Coordinates of C-alpha atoms in Angstrom, one line a residue:
X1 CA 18.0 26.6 5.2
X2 CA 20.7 25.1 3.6
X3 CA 20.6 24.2 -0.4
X4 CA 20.8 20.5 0.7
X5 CA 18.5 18.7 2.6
X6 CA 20.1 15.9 5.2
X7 CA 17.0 12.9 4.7
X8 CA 18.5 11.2 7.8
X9 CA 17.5 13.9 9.6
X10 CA 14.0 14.3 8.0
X11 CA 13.5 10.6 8.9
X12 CA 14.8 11.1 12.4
X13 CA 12.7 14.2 13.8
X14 CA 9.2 12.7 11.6
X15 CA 9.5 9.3 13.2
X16 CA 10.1 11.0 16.9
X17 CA 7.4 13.6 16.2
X18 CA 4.6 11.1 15.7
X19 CA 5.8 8.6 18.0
X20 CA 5.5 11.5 20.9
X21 CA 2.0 11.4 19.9
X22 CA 1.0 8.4 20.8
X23 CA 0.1 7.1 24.4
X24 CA 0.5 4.3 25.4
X25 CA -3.0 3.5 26.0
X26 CA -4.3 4.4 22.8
X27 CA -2.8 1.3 21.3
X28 CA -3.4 -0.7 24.4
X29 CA -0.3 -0.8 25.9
X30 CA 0.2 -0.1 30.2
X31 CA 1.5 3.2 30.8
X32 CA 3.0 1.9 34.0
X33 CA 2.1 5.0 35.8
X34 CA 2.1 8.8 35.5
X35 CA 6.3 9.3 35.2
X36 CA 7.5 8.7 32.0
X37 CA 10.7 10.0 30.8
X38 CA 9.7 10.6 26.9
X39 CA 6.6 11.8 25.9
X40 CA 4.0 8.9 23.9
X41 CA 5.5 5.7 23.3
X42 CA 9.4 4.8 24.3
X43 CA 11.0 3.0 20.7
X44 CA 10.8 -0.4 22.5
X45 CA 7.2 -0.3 22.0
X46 CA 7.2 1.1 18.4
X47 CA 9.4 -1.9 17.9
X48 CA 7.1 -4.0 20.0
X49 CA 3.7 -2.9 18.0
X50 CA 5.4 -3.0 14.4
X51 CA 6.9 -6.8 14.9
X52 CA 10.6 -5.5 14.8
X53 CA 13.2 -5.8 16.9
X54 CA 14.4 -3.0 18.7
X55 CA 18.1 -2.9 17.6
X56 CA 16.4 -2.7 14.0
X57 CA 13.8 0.3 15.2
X58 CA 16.5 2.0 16.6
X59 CA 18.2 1.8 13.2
X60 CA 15.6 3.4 11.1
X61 CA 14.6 5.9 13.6
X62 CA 18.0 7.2 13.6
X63 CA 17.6 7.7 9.8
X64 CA 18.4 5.1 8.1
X65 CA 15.6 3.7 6.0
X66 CA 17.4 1.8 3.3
X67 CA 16.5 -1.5 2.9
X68 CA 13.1 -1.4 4.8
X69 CA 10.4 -3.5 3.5
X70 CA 7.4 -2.8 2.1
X71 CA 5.6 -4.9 4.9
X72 CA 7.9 -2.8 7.7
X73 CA 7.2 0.6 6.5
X74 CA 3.2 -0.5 6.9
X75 CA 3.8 -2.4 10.5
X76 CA 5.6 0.8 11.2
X77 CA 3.2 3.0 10.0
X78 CA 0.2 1.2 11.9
X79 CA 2.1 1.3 15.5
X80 CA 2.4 5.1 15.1
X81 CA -1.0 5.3 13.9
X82 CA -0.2 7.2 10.4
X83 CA -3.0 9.0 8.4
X84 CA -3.0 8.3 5.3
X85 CA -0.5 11.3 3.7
X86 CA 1.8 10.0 6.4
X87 CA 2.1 7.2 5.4
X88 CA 2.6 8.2 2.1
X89 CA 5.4 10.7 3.0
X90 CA 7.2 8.1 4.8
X91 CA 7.1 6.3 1.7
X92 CA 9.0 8.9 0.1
X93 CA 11.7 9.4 2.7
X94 CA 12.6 5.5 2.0
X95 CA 12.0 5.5 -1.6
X96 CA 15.1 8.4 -1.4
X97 CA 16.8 6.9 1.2
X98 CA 17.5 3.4 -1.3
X99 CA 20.1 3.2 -3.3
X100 CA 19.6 4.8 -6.4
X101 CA 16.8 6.6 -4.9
X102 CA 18.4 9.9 -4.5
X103 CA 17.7 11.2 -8.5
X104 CA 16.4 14.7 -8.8
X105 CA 13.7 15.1 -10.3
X106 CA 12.9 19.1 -11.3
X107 CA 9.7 20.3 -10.8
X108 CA 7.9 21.5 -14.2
X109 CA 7.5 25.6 -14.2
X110 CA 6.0 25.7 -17.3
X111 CA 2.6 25.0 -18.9
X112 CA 2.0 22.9 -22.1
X113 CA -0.3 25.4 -24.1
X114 CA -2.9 23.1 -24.8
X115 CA -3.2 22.7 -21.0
X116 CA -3.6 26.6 -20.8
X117 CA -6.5 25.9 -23.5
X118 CA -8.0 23.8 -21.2
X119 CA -8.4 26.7 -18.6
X120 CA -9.6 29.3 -20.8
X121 CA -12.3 27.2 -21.9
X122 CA -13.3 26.6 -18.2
X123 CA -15.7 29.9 -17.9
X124 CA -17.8 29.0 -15.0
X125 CA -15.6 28.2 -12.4
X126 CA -11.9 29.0 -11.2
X127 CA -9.5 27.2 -11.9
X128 CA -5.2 26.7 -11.7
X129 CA -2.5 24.6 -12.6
X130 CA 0.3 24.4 -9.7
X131 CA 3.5 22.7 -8.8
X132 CA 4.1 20.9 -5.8
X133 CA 6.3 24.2 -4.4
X134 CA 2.8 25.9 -5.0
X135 CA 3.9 28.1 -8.0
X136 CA 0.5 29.6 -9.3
X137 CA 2.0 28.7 -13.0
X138 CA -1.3 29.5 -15.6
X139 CA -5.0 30.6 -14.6
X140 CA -8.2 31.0 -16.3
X141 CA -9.8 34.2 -16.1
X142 CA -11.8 33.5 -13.1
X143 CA -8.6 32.3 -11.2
X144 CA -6.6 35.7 -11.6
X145 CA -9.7 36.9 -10.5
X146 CA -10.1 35.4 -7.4
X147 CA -6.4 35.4 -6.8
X148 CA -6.3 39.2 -7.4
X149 CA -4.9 39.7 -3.8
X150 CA -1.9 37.6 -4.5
X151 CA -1.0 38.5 -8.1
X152 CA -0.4 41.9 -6.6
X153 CA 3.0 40.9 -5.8
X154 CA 4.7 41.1 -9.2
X155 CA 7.2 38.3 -8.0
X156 CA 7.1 35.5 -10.7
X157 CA 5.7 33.0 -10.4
X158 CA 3.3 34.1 -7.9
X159 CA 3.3 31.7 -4.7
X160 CA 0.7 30.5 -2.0
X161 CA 3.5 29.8 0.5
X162 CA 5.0 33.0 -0.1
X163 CA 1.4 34.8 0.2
X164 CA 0.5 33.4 3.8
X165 CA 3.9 33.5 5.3
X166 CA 5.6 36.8 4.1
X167 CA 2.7 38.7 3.2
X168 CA 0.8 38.4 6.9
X169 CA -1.8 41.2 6.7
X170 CA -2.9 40.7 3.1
X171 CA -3.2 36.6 3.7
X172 CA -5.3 37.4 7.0
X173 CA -7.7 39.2 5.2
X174 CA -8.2 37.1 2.0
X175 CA -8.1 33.6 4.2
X176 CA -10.9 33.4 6.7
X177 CA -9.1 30.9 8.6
X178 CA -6.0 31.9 8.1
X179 CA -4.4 29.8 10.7
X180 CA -5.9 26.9 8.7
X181 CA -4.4 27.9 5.4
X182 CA -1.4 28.3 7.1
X183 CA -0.8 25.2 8.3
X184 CA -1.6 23.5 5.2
X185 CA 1.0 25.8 3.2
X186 CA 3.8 24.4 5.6
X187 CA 2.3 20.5 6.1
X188 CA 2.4 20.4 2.1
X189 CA 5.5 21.7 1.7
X190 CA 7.0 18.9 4.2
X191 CA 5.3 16.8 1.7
X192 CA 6.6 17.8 -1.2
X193 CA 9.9 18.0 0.5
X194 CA 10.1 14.2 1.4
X195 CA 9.0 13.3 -2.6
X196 CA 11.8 15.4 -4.0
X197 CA 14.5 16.5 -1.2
X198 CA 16.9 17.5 -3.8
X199 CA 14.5 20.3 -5.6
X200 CA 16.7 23.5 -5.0
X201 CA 14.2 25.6 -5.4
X202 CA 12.1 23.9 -2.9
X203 CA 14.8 24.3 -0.4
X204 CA 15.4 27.7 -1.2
X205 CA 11.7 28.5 -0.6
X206 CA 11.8 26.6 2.6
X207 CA 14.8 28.6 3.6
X208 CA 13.1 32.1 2.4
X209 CA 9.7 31.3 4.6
X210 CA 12.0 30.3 7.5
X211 CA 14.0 33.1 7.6
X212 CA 10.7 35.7 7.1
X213 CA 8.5 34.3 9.5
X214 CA 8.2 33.0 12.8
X215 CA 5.0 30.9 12.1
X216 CA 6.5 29.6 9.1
X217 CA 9.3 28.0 11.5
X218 CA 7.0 27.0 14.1
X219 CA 4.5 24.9 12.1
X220 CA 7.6 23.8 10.1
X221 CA 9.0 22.0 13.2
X222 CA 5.8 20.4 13.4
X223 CA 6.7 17.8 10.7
X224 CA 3.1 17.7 10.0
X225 CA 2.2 16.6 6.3
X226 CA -0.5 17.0 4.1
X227 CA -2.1 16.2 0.5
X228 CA -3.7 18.9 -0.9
X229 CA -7.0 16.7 -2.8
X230 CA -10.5 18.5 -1.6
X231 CA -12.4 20.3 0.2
X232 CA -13.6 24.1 1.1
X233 CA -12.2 27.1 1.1
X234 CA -13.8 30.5 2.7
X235 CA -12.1 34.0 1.5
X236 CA -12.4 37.4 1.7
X237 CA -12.1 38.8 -1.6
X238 CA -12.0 42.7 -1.9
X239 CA -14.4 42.9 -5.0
X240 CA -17.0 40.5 -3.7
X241 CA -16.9 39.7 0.1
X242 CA -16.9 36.6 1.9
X243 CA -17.4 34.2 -0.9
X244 CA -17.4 30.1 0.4
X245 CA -15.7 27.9 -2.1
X246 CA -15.3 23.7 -2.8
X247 CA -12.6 23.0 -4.7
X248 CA -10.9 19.9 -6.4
X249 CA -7.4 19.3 -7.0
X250 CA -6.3 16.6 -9.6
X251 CA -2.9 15.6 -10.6
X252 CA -2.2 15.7 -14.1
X253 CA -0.5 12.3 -15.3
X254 CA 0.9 13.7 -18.6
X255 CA 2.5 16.4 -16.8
X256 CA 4.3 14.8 -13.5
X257 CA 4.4 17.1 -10.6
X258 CA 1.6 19.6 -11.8
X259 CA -2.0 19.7 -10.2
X260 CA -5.1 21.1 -11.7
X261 CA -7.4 23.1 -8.8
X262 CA -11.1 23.7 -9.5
X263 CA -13.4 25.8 -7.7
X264 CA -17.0 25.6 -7.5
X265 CA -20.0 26.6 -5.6
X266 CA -22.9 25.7 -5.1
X267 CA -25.6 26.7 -7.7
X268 CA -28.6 28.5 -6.9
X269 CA -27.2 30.2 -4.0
X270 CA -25.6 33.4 -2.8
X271 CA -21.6 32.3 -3.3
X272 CA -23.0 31.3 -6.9
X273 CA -24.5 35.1 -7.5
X274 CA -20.9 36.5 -6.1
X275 CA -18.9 34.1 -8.5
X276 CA -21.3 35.7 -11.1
X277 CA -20.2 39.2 -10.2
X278 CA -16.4 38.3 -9.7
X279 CA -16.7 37.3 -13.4
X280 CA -18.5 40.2 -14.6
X281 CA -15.3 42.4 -12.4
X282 CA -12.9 40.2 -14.5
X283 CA -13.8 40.7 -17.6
X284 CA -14.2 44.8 -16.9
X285 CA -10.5 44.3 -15.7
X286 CA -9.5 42.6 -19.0
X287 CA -11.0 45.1 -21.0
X288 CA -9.6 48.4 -18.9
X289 CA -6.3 46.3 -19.6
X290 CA -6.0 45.6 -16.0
X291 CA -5.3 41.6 -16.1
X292 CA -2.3 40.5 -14.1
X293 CA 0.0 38.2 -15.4
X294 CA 0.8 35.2 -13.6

């Protein structure tokens, strides 16, 4: 991928890839039979659903969002029945799009140590501060635990992106759905793409992943997006076995661009008495000297 990103094309191919979702008759339009020449809903009936003329859908489907309203963007985003990080993504692609709009703003790769103090002192759980190019940038104990099978690539920083897609057979094993994991990996990316299409490292990831894998370029023509906020995670850890996870992810406000990820399980039960013994394998691994840097 090239160390540019072209944003009318971003806006192009993510408004035609959710508008080829949509039938017509899941927003109540005819289909007028069986033969249609484009697959979901023809831009006349975007432009139809969203209030807009079509000269003007036209416009912004072929990349140009400058200008758009507010009130458009969510007409727009109702007609091609957006979920809720789409909507937010195409928020992004015109936010750069207007005029001034196309500042870079660089992605923090460091850690504040006071925000590393707040991970040491979190000793029951995992936990990891991230960028949005998923850059595993500090852990607490229990995260470099869990995260063993990663951290043993000594590229740094260490990388989920770069786990799933370029390291196949060790990212099968550790995710229990990998295809799951993997499709998040590329759907946040897109996200974080469309907030900052000027990060060079972003778009020297994205070109990395695309040239290594096949997947990678699959799901990446998808122009499926993603927020990374909660939910579960199942893995296969080496030490400990399956071991089924919830997890949080919070952005930190002082530090713009990082996220906070905390895993838990549940207490009482059988993930809880594994967590219990990944700890206890941490701590022998500090000791023996064995702790891998992030």
């Amino acid at each position: 991928m090239a160390a540019t990103l072209d944003l009318r094309t971003e806006i192009r191919e993510f408004l035609r890839s959710r508008r080829a979702r949509v039938a017509p008759e899941m927003v109540g339009l005819p289909a007028y039979g069986s033969r249609r020449r484009v697959e979901g809903l023809r831009r006349e009936e975007v432009a139809l659903l969203a209030g807009v003329s079509v000269e003007y859908y036209v416009r912004i489907e072929r990349g140009n969002l400058s200008g758009t309203s507010e009130g458009v963007l969510d007409a727009l985003a109702t007609a091609l029945q957006l979920n809720d990080a789409e909507r937010d993504h195409l928020g992004h692609l015109a936010r750069r799009s207007a005029p001034g709009g196309r500042r870079h703003c660089e992605p923090t790769t460091t850690v504040r140590p006071g925000l590393q103090e707040v991970l040491d002192a979190i000793t029951g759980a995992p936990a990891l501060i991230r960028n949005g190019r998923h850059d595993l940038l500090a852990m607490n104990h229990l995260g470099r635990a869990l995260y063993s099978p990663l951290l043993a690539d000594r590229r740094r920083p260490a990388n989920t992106a770069r786990f799933v897609y370029l390291h196949p057979s060790e990212a099968e094993a550790f995710f229990v759905d990998y295809d799951h994991a993997a499709r998040n990996a590329a759907a946040m990316l897109r996200m974080e793409v469309g907030r900052n299409p000027h990060d060079q490292e972003l778009l020297a990831l994205v070109g990395e992943l695309s040239a290594g894998s096949a997947l990678f370029r699959q799901q990446w023509a998808s122009q499926d997006v993603r927020v990374h906020g909660h939910g579960s995670k199942r893995v296969n850890h080496p030490v400990v076995g399956l071991l089924d996870l919830n997890f949080e992810s919070m952005d930190l406000p002082t530090d713009p661009g990082l996220q906070l990820n905390l895993y838990t399980v549940t207490a009482g039960g059988p993930a809880a008495d594994k967590l219990a013994l990944l700890a206890s394998w941490a701590i022998q691994e500090t000791m023996a000297g064995g702790r891998a840097a992030i």
